[in-house]
Structures are given as C-alpha cells and as structure tokens.
Amino acid sequence: MKIAITGAGIICAAGITPREVFESIRCRRSGVDTMCHLHSRHSNFPVGEVKMSNDELAEKCGLTAGKTYSRTFLMGVYAVRQALDSARVSADGMADNACRVALVNGTTVGGMDVTEKMLFSGNPDKDFLREHDCGACTRAIALTAWSGFDSYTTVSTACSSAANAIAVGAEMIRNGEADIVVAGGTEALSLFHFNGFRSLMILDEHRSRPFDATRAGLNLGEGAGYIVLEKYYSARRRHAGVLGWLAGWGVACDAYHPTASSPEGAGAVEAMRRALAMAQLEPHNISYINAHGTGTPNNDVSESAALRTVFGAALPPVSSTKPYTGHTTSACGGIEAVISLLAIKEGFMPGNPGIINPDPDCVEPTQGGQSPRIINVMSNSFGFGGNDTSLIFSKREAGHLPVINRGTKLKVGTPAFVRCADELQRLGKYLNPRDTRRMGQLMKASLLTSFEALEQAGLEKPDAIISATVYGCMANSEQILREMIADAGESVSPTLFMQSTHNTIAGNIAIRLKCHGYNMTISNGAESARDAVKLAQRLIRGGEARNVLVGIHEECTPLFRSLIDEKKLDVELPDEVFSQSFVISEE
C-alpha cells in the first residue's frame, strides 16, 4: 500500500493559495498583524487573520453574502475546494472510476464564533445550535464544498487535530474504506479561545519568535489546510499529478499535563520514532523538520529536547513557520502539511524569522533558503492534552506501508457505565478526592468508567485511548461563555479553559494511566461513537495496538437542554452525565 498526495488547499494569514503562502515564506513576509475581524479589548495582541471579511469569504465560496456563517466553515469550504481542484477530483470522474471519497476534518472551535455572536446579541437566533459543534461544522463543509463525498468524520485533538485527521485518513485508505481522502483542518479565531489562551498567559504582544531566548509566547491565527490522500493505483488510474507521498505518521501522548509539555518531550519522542519506523527511515534520512514551534517558553524547550533525543548528531535543519501564519491551532497540521509539500516541490527551506538571541536550551533554527536536496520532511503538531503527532512527507515514491489484516478477530470487553452524578462516588476506589476536586462531572465519569473497564479486562493500561464526544465538557464551556457575556471576555478561568477542549477527556485519562500510546478524540455528532469504534478496529488490525480503550462521554446542562427542546432538534443527550468505556482487543 502506497499513499500519494495529489492535491493541496490552503488559506491563512500568509496567503489564500499555495503560491501566495510560498511567496510570503520565501520573502520572509509575516501575515501576523493587528486585529481586524476579531473584536477584543485586547487588541495589543497581534493575530494571524485571513485578510477577508465573512462576506468576502462567502463570495469566494459562491455563497450568499450577508448571511451568518462561521469563519471555520467558510475557510474549510474554500480550502477543501481548492484541494479537490488541484487534485482534479470531480464527481463525474469519481463515478467513472468507482472511487470512494471521504473527508476527515480537524477542528476544535467549530462554530463557536457564531455561537458567541448570537449569545452576545441579546436576542439570539437559536439556529446557531445546528452549527455549533465540531461534527456539524464538518457536515456543513462536506455538503457545501462538494457533492461527491461518500463519508465524513471529525477529529478534535486541539492543536494536533488537522495532523491527526491526516493520520486517520491514511488509516482509512489502508483499511480499504476509501480510495481518496481529503484530510486536514480548519479553525477560526474566536473570543472563546483567544481569551482562554490569554488566561494561560502564553500570548505574545509582539510577533512570536520560536526558539529565541526572548520569546514570550504565541500569536493566535486562523485558517484552513487540506491535502488529498489517494491510493497509488487510484492516482495512476486517474493520471493524477503527485505532489508528494505520505511516507509515515506517528501518534502518541505526552501523558504529562493538560496544557504543558513534559521537559523531556516524551510524547513527541514517541510520535517521531513511530513516524520514522512506519516510513522505514533513519533520522539521517530526514532533510528538514517543520517544528510545532509555538514560541512559548515551555513548548520550544520540550520540543528541542525531543528532537535532540530522536536525531542526536543527525539533526537536520529545523524551523517553525508559525511566525508567518500565527498559531492556527486545530488547523496548523493541515496548513503546515501544505507548507511541507511546498518545501519539497520548490526546493526551498522555510526560515525561522525573529531569531536574534538563540536560546542554548533550544535547537538553533535554520534561516532557510534554496535547498534542492529536500527529500523527506517531518512535520510536528503537538496539542493540549499531550496529543503529539508527527507526519513524514516524501519527494520520492514511498515504500509500501504495512497492510491492515482485516481477518483479525476482535473482542469487546464488558462496558462500564456512569449514567448520573450519584454514581461518581465509586471513583473513590481508584483516586483520592483531593486528586479530582477541580474536575468537572464528565472528567470524573470518564475516569471512573475507564478504570472499571480496564479492571474488567485485566489491564493496567491500554495500548491506545480513543474517546468519542459530541460536545465535550459542556458545563465548563457554558460557564466560560457565561463569564464572557458578563464581562465582555475580561476574565476566563484557566482551569475551566484547560478542561473545555474535547480532547481533554482522553488526555486526562492518559495522564492518570501514564499511557504514552496512541490517543485520539472523535467529535462527529451522532456518528462519534461509531467512528471511534471503527478507528479502534483499524489500529488493532493494522498492528498498531493490541488493545484499545474506547470511551463515549457526554454531559448536558439545563440551559442547553432547554435550547435543544425549544428548537425541537433531534439530538440525543443525557439528562446529566453519561460515560461508557470498554476495551476492544484481539481475541
């Protein structure tokens, strides 16, 4: 099995086409600037915004201007269409070749920008509920961008979402579920995550300077980036041009802290080593590394330690491209995948602007330039919750990836359930109340069912953890929104923000179990649980795990329930809290 890359689409602060983005990087021109479309009292923080209004984006997408659209949706539609066009994928062509085409989208914010506008308006149109969650955003992109998608799913692992979407898409191709997968991510700036990051005190009032001794944090950005993954035989049958090859990928978990990376970068080390092993490459075979490189004091030291551990004396040139785009959070893995492919195609290594005083505790990044010998590029994306992912793109036709054994027999362990808050008292068997005093109900419920499912399966910890959730820790998100409405976003609790991302649940389980294995969160509406089980089956049949802890975790608040009932939406939600966990393993 070989996976070709036949198309790419991108929109970000540095440009709205691959050519524009490449020219910005070649000319060392940053897209990070003063706030324009995001309206905050804290405009002293620069951001990487797409230089178009929602109406302009809508017109670019052929949609009616003047309507309320999420920027996450608009940028996703634009970049997906661009990727499909560059791959010359058309509905007629796919029907003629009997190709199955899937969309795998990474996002965490989803339609939060629209939710904020509706709630701040004082007289909200409750229809925002139809577009709020991550899965609804993906569904809208799939239905709007192109009529030929056979399926779609959503990955939500914070800042590694798009990179993980690419890994999940590749697994679908290996498993024979699709011939072509459009994979990547999209994320708009919202006050919710801007103020959340500000509460963590990791935003810089100047342009970010990854790996510099004076670095003070990151600049948030927005955008979308997707690549078209395709079976080699499908690409050859269609006479499609090949931009590069997905040679390997590695997904792991730092299992250290909800937001900070471990000093030694254990999860990053594991992710990079897994990617190298799958690609059948040695460290000296990597030509260039597009680092996660956020510019925060913690990330850059941790990633540097991990790079030195994996590559040693064979460390290739390294740079971060976030000074050009801003940190586009869930979209960054897709945007940087496109940039990595541009580096291969153009024979040009992106520089790392802003370096004045290299930090001796960090790797010294390259200042870039022409480099015709760029053969294999590693792209790193590390997210809150310890979700670490490495992708390897190759100029040369990649070797055969391991084939998934669909004949592997699987068994499902006895499920553990929590259906109401009263049942959470059982958690005292596993954890001291002091350890859980700052956790919300859903976090506690997910830990309890995980512990009980593993105990019933006779496991200390699993090889992999996959969580399914539609809304994540809803009570925390709602409380943040309430605070923002009360004081225009001036105060957001960092504790609440840390527990508001969808992947916090799986990350917290990994931290408690010290599990550095594969870690993923699926947030695809009503299909979340189905997609999580499918992913677990792929991992086991592909030899990437012998057992997988799968969890389905949801909660509901009285306010949200009343809104759902008022709009008569067909949404299944628990009255209070629901968690189900079980282990899938080889027979």
Coordinates of N, CA, C and O in Angstrom, one line a residue, residues 441-571:
Q441 N -17.9 17.0 36.3 CA -18.5 15.7 36.4 C -18.1 14.8 35.2 O -17.9 13.6 35.5
L442 N -18.0 15.3 34.0 CA -17.7 14.4 32.9 C -16.3 13.9 33.0 O -16.0 12.8 32.6
M443 N -15.4 14.7 33.5 CA -14.0 14.3 33.6 C -13.9 13.1 34.6 O -13.2 12.1 34.4
K444 N -14.7 13.3 35.7 CA -14.7 12.2 36.8 C -15.3 11.0 36.2 O -14.8 9.9 36.4
A445 N -16.5 11.1 35.5 CA -17.2 10.0 35.0 C -16.3 9.2 34.0 O -16.3 8.0 34.0
S446 N -15.6 9.9 33.1 CA -14.8 9.2 32.1 C -13.6 8.5 32.8 O -13.2 7.4 32.3
L447 N -13.1 9.0 33.9 CA -12.0 8.3 34.6 C -12.6 7.1 35.2 O -12.0 6.0 35.2
L448 N -13.7 7.2 35.9 CA -14.3 6.1 36.6 C -14.6 4.9 35.6 O -14.2 3.8 35.9
T449 N -15.3 5.2 34.5 CA -15.6 4.1 33.6 C -14.3 3.5 32.9 O -14.3 2.3 32.6
S450 N -13.3 4.3 32.7 CA -12.1 3.8 32.2 C -11.4 2.9 33.1 O -10.9 1.8 32.7
F451 N -11.3 3.3 34.4 CA -10.7 2.4 35.4 C -11.5 1.1 35.5 O -10.8 0.0 35.6
E452 N -12.8 1.2 35.5 CA -13.6 -0.1 35.7 C -13.5 -1.0 34.4 O -13.4 -2.2 34.6
A453 N -13.5 -0.4 33.3 CA -13.4 -1.2 32.0 C -12.0 -1.9 32.0 O -11.9 -3.1 31.6
L454 N -10.9 -1.2 32.3 CA -9.6 -1.8 32.3 C -9.5 -2.9 33.4 O -8.9 -3.9 33.1
E455 N -10.1 -2.7 34.5 CA -10.1 -3.7 35.6 C -10.8 -4.9 35.1 O -10.3 -6.1 35.3
Q456 N -11.9 -4.8 34.5 CA -12.6 -5.9 34.0 C -11.9 -6.7 32.9 O -12.0 -7.9 32.7
A457 N -11.1 -5.9 32.1 CA -10.3 -6.5 31.0 C -9.0 -7.1 31.5 O -8.2 -7.7 30.8
G458 N -8.6 -6.8 32.8 CA -7.4 -7.3 33.4 C -6.2 -6.5 32.8 O -5.1 -7.1 32.7
L459 N -6.4 -5.3 32.5 CA -5.3 -4.4 32.0 C -4.9 -3.3 33.0 O -5.8 -2.7 33.6
E460 N -3.6 -3.0 33.1 CA -3.2 -1.9 33.9 C -3.4 -0.6 33.1 O -3.8 0.4 33.7
K461 N -3.0 -0.6 31.8 CA -3.2 0.5 30.9 C -3.3 -0.1 29.5 O -2.7 -1.1 29.2
P462 N -4.0 0.7 28.6 CA -4.2 0.2 27.3 C -3.0 0.6 26.4 O -2.2 1.5 26.7
D463 N -3.0 0.0 25.2 CA -2.0 0.5 24.2 C -2.5 1.8 23.5 O -1.7 2.6 23.1
A464 N -3.8 2.0 23.5 CA -4.3 3.2 22.8 C -5.6 3.7 23.5 O -6.3 2.8 24.1
I465 N -5.9 5.0 23.4 CA -7.1 5.5 24.0 C -7.8 6.3 23.0 O -7.2 7.2 22.3
I466 N -9.1 6.0 22.8 CA -9.9 6.7 21.8 C -11.2 7.2 22.5 O -11.9 6.3 23.0
S467 N -11.5 8.5 22.5 CA -12.7 9.0 23.1 C -13.7 9.5 22.0 O -13.2 10.1 21.0
A468 N -14.9 9.3 22.2 CA -16.0 9.9 21.4 C -16.8 10.9 22.2 O -17.3 10.5 23.3
T469 N -17.0 12.1 21.7 CA -17.8 13.0 22.4 C -18.3 14.1 21.4 O -17.6 14.5 20.5
V470 N -19.6 14.5 21.5 CA -20.2 15.4 20.6 C -19.8 16.9 21.1 O -19.4 17.7 20.3
Y471 N -20.0 17.1 22.4 CA -19.8 18.5 22.9 C -18.7 18.6 23.9 O -18.4 19.7 24.4
G472 N -18.1 17.5 24.3 CA -17.0 17.6 25.3 C -17.6 18.0 26.7 O -18.7 17.8 27.0
C473 N -16.7 18.7 27.5 CA -17.1 19.1 28.8 C -18.0 20.4 28.7 O -17.5 21.5 28.9
M474 N -19.2 20.1 28.4 CA -20.2 21.2 28.1 C -20.4 22.2 29.3 O -20.5 23.4 29.1
A475 N -20.4 21.7 30.5 CA -20.6 22.6 31.7 C -19.5 23.6 31.8 O -19.7 24.8 32.1
N476 N -18.2 23.2 31.5 CA -17.1 24.2 31.5 C -17.2 25.2 30.4 O -17.0 26.4 30.6
S477 N -17.6 24.7 29.2 CA -17.7 25.7 28.1 C -18.8 26.7 28.3 O -18.7 27.9 28.0
E478 N -19.9 26.2 28.9 CA -21.0 27.1 29.2 C -20.7 28.1 30.2 O -21.0 29.3 30.1
Q479 N -19.9 27.7 31.2 CA -19.5 28.6 32.3 C -18.6 29.7 31.7 O -18.7 30.9 32.1
I480 N -17.7 29.3 30.8 CA -16.8 30.3 30.2 C -17.6 31.3 29.4 O -17.4 32.5 29.5
L481 N -18.6 30.8 28.6 CA -19.5 31.7 27.8 C -20.2 32.7 28.8 O -20.4 33.9 28.5
R482 N -20.7 32.1 29.9 CA -21.5 33.0 30.8 C -20.5 34.1 31.3 O -20.9 35.3 31.5
E483 N -19.3 33.8 31.7 CA -18.4 34.8 32.2 C -18.1 35.8 31.1 O -18.0 37.0 31.4
M484 N -17.9 35.3 29.9 CA -17.6 36.3 28.8 C -18.8 37.2 28.5 O -18.6 38.4 28.3
I485 N -20.0 36.7 28.6 CA -21.2 37.6 28.5 C -21.2 38.6 29.6 O -21.6 39.8 29.4
A486 N -20.9 38.2 30.8 CA -21.0 39.1 32.0 C -19.9 40.2 31.9 O -20.2 41.3 32.4
D487 N -18.7 39.9 31.4 CA -17.7 41.0 31.5 C -16.9 41.1 30.2 O -15.8 41.6 30.2
A488 N -17.6 40.8 29.1 CA -17.1 41.0 27.7 C -15.7 40.3 27.5 O -14.8 40.7 26.8
G489 N -15.6 39.1 28.2 CA -14.4 38.3 28.0 C -13.2 38.7 28.8 O -12.1 38.3 28.5
E490 N -13.4 39.6 29.7 CA -12.2 40.1 30.5 C -11.6 39.0 31.3 O -10.4 38.9 31.5
S491 N -12.4 38.1 31.9 CA -11.9 37.1 32.8 C -12.4 35.7 32.3 O -13.6 35.5 32.2
V492 N -11.5 34.8 32.1 CA -11.8 33.4 31.8 C -10.9 32.6 32.7 O -9.7 32.8 32.8
S493 N -11.5 31.6 33.4 CA -10.8 30.8 34.3 C -9.9 29.8 33.5 O -10.3 29.1 32.7
P494 N -8.5 29.9 33.8 CA -7.6 28.9 33.1 C -8.0 27.5 33.3 O -7.8 26.6 32.5
T495 N -8.5 27.2 34.5 CA -8.8 25.8 34.9 C -10.0 25.3 34.0 O -10.0 24.2 33.4
L496 N -11.0 26.2 33.9 CA -12.2 25.9 33.0 C -11.7 25.7 31.6 O -12.2 24.8 30.8
F497 N -10.8 26.6 31.1 CA -10.4 26.6 29.7 C -9.6 25.3 29.4 O -9.8 24.7 28.4
M498 N -8.8 24.9 30.3 CA -8.0 23.7 30.2 C -8.9 22.5 30.0 O -8.5 21.5 29.4
Q499 N -10.1 22.5 30.7 CA -11.0 21.4 30.6 C -12.1 21.5 29.6 O -13.0 20.7 29.5
S500 N -12.0 22.5 28.7 CA -13.1 22.8 27.8 C -12.8 22.1 26.4 O -13.8 22.0 25.6
T501 N -11.6 21.8 26.1 CA -11.3 21.2 24.8 C -11.8 19.8 24.8 O -11.7 19.1 25.8
H502 N -12.3 19.3 23.6 CA -12.8 18.0 23.6 C -11.9 16.9 24.0 O -12.2 15.9 24.6
N503 N -10.6 17.1 23.6 CA -9.6 16.0 23.8 C -9.1 16.0 25.3 O -8.3 15.1 25.6
T504 N -9.5 17.0 26.1 CA -9.1 17.0 27.5 C -9.5 15.7 28.2 O -8.8 15.2 29.1
I505 N -10.6 15.1 27.8 CA -11.1 13.9 28.4 C -10.1 12.7 28.2 O -9.6 12.1 29.2
A506 N -9.8 12.4 26.9 CA -8.8 11.4 26.7 C -7.4 11.7 27.2 O -6.7 10.8 27.7
G507 N -7.0 13.0 27.1 CA -5.7 13.4 27.7 C -5.7 13.1 29.2 O -4.6 12.7 29.7
N508 N -6.7 13.5 29.9 CA -6.7 13.3 31.3 C -6.6 11.8 31.7 O -6.0 11.4 32.7
I509 N -7.3 11.0 30.9 CA -7.2 9.5 31.2 C -5.8 9.1 31.0 O -5.2 8.3 31.8
A510 N -5.2 9.5 29.9 CA -3.8 9.1 29.6 C -2.8 9.6 30.8 O -1.9 8.9 31.1
I511 N -3.0 10.8 31.2 CA -2.2 11.3 32.3 C -2.3 10.5 33.6 O -1.3 10.1 34.2
R512 N -3.6 10.1 33.9 CA -3.8 9.3 35.1 C -3.2 7.9 35.0 O -2.7 7.3 35.9
L513 N -3.2 7.3 33.7 CA -2.7 6.0 33.5 C -1.2 6.0 33.1 O -0.6 4.9 32.9
K514 N -0.6 7.2 32.9 CA 0.7 7.3 32.3 C 0.9 6.5 31.0 O 1.8 5.8 30.8
C515 N -0.1 6.7 30.2 CA -0.2 6.0 28.9 C 0.3 6.9 27.8 O -0.4 7.8 27.4
H516 N 1.4 6.5 27.2 CA 2.0 7.3 26.1 C 1.6 6.9 24.7 O 2.1 7.4 23.7
G517 N 0.7 5.9 24.7 CA 0.3 5.3 23.4 C -0.6 6.3 22.6 O -0.8 7.4 22.9
Y518 N -1.1 5.7 21.5 CA -2.0 6.4 20.6 C -3.1 7.0 21.3 O -3.7 6.4 22.2
N519 N -3.5 8.3 21.0 CA -4.5 9.0 21.8 C -5.3 9.8 20.8 O -4.7 10.6 20.0
M520 N -6.6 9.6 20.7 CA -7.4 10.3 19.7 C -8.8 10.6 20.2 O -9.4 9.9 21.1
T521 N -9.4 11.7 19.8 CA -10.7 12.1 20.1 C -11.5 12.4 18.9 O -11.1 13.2 18.0
I522 N -12.7 11.7 18.7 CA -13.6 11.8 17.6 C -14.8 12.6 18.1 O -15.4 12.3 19.1
S523 N -15.1 13.7 17.3 CA -16.3 14.5 17.7 C -17.1 14.7 16.4 O -17.0 15.8 15.8
N524 N -17.9 13.7 16.0 CA -18.6 13.8 14.7 C -20.1 13.6 14.9 O -20.7 12.8 14.2
G525 N -20.6 14.4 15.8 CA -22.1 14.3 16.0 C -22.5 13.0 16.4 O -21.9 12.2 17.2
A526 N -23.7 12.6 15.9 CA -24.3 11.3 16.2 C -23.4 10.1 15.8 O -23.7 9.0 16.3
E527 N -22.5 10.3 14.9 CA -21.6 9.2 14.4 C -20.3 9.1 15.2 O -19.5 8.3 14.9
S528 N -20.2 9.9 16.3 CA -18.9 9.9 17.0 C -18.5 8.5 17.5 O -17.4 8.0 17.4
A529 N -19.4 7.8 18.2 CA -19.2 6.5 18.8 C -18.8 5.5 17.7 O -17.9 4.7 17.8
R530 N -19.6 5.5 16.6 CA -19.4 4.6 15.5 C -18.0 4.8 15.0 O -17.2 3.8 14.7
D531 N -17.6 6.0 14.7 CA -16.3 6.3 14.1 C -15.2 6.0 15.1 O -14.1 5.5 14.6
A532 N -15.4 6.1 16.4 CA -14.3 5.8 17.3 C -14.1 4.3 17.4 O -12.9 3.8 17.4
V533 N -15.2 3.5 17.3 CA -15.0 2.0 17.3 C -14.3 1.6 16.0 O -13.4 0.7 16.0
K534 N -14.7 2.2 14.9 CA -14.0 1.8 13.6 C -12.5 2.1 13.7 O -11.7 1.3 13.2
L535 N -12.2 3.3 14.3 CA -10.8 3.6 14.4 C -10.0 2.6 15.2 O -8.9 2.2 14.9
A536 N -10.6 2.2 16.3 CA -10.0 1.2 17.2 C -9.8 -0.1 16.5 O -8.7 -0.7 16.6
Q537 N -10.8 -0.5 15.7 CA -10.6 -1.7 14.9 C -9.5 -1.6 13.9 O -8.7 -2.6 13.7
R538 N -9.3 -0.5 13.3 CA -8.2 -0.3 12.3 C -6.9 -0.4 13.0 O -6.0 -1.0 12.5
L539 N -6.8 0.2 14.2 CA -5.5 0.2 14.9 C -5.0 -1.2 15.2 O -3.9 -1.6 15.0
I540 N -6.0 -2.0 15.7 CA -5.6 -3.4 16.1 C -5.3 -4.2 14.9 O -4.3 -5.0 14.8
R541 N -6.1 -4.1 13.8 CA -5.9 -4.9 12.6 C -4.7 -4.5 11.9 O -4.0 -5.2 11.1
G542 N -4.3 -3.2 12.1 CA -3.0 -2.7 11.4 C -1.8 -3.0 12.3 O -0.7 -2.6 11.9
G543 N -2.0 -3.6 13.4 CA -0.8 -3.9 14.3 C -0.3 -2.8 15.1 O 0.8 -2.9 15.7
E544 N -1.0 -1.7 15.1 CA -0.5 -0.5 15.9 C -0.9 -0.6 17.4 O -0.4 0.2 18.2
A545 N -1.8 -1.5 17.7 CA -2.2 -1.7 19.1 C -2.8 -3.1 19.3 O -3.4 -3.6 18.3
R546 N -2.6 -3.6 20.4 CA -3.2 -5.0 20.7 C -4.5 -4.8 21.4 O -5.4 -5.6 21.3
N547 N -4.7 -3.6 22.1 CA -5.9 -3.3 22.7 C -6.2 -1.8 22.8 O -5.2 -1.1 22.8
V548 N -7.4 -1.4 22.8 CA -7.8 0.0 22.7 C -8.9 0.2 23.7 O -9.9 -0.5 23.8
L549 N -8.7 1.3 24.6 CA -9.7 1.7 25.5 C -10.6 2.7 24.7 O -10.1 3.8 24.3
V550 N -11.9 2.4 24.5 CA -12.8 3.3 23.8 C -13.8 3.8 24.8 O -14.3 3.1 25.6
G551 N -14.0 5.1 24.7 CA -15.0 5.8 25.7 C -15.9 6.7 24.9 O -15.6 7.3 23.9
I552 N -17.2 6.7 25.4 CA -18.2 7.6 24.9 C -18.7 8.4 26.0 O -19.2 7.9 27.0
H553 N -18.4 9.7 25.9 CA -18.6 10.6 27.1 C -19.4 11.9 26.7 O -19.0 12.6 25.8
E554 N -20.5 12.1 27.4 CA -21.3 13.3 27.2 C -21.9 13.8 28.5 O -22.1 13.1 29.4
E555 N -22.2 15.1 28.4 CA -23.0 15.7 29.6 C -23.9 16.8 29.0 O -23.7 17.2 27.8
C556 N -24.8 17.2 29.8 CA -25.8 18.2 29.4 C -26.1 19.1 30.5 O -26.1 18.7 31.7
T557 N -26.3 20.4 30.2 CA -26.7 21.4 31.2 C -28.2 21.7 31.1 O -28.7 21.6 30.0
P558 N -28.8 22.2 32.1 CA -30.2 22.6 32.0 C -30.4 23.6 30.9 O -31.4 23.6 30.1
L559 N -29.5 24.6 30.8 CA -29.7 25.7 29.7 C -29.6 25.0 28.3 O -30.5 25.3 27.5
F560 N -28.7 24.2 28.1 CA -28.5 23.6 26.8 C -29.7 22.7 26.5 O -30.2 22.7 25.3
R561 N -30.2 22.0 27.5 CA -31.4 21.1 27.3 C -32.6 22.0 26.9 O -33.3 21.6 25.9
S562 N -32.7 23.1 27.5 CA -33.9 24.0 27.2 C -33.8 24.5 25.8 O -34.8 24.6 25.1
L563 N -32.6 24.8 25.3 CA -32.4 25.4 24.0 C -32.7 24.3 22.9 O -33.3 24.5 21.9
I564 N -32.2 23.1 23.2 CA -32.5 22.0 22.3 C -33.9 21.7 22.2 O -34.5 21.5 21.1
D565 N -34.6 21.6 23.3 CA -36.1 21.4 23.3 C -36.8 22.5 22.6 O -37.8 22.2 21.9
E566 N -36.4 23.7 22.8 CA -37.1 24.9 22.2 C -37.0 24.8 20.7 O -38.0 25.1 20.0
K567 N -35.9 24.4 20.2 CA -35.7 24.3 18.7 C -36.1 22.9 18.1 O -36.1 22.7 16.9
K568 N -36.5 22.0 19.0 CA -37.0 20.7 18.6 C -36.0 20.0 17.8 O -36.3 19.4 16.7
L569 N -34.7 20.1 18.2 CA -33.6 19.4 17.5 C -33.6 17.9 17.9 O -33.8 17.6 19.0
D570 N -33.3 17.1 16.9 CA -33.2 15.7 17.1 C -31.8 15.3 17.6 O -30.9 14.9 16.8
V571 N -31.5 15.6 18.9 CA -30.2 15.4 19.5 C -30.4 14.6 20.7 O -31.2 14.9 21.6

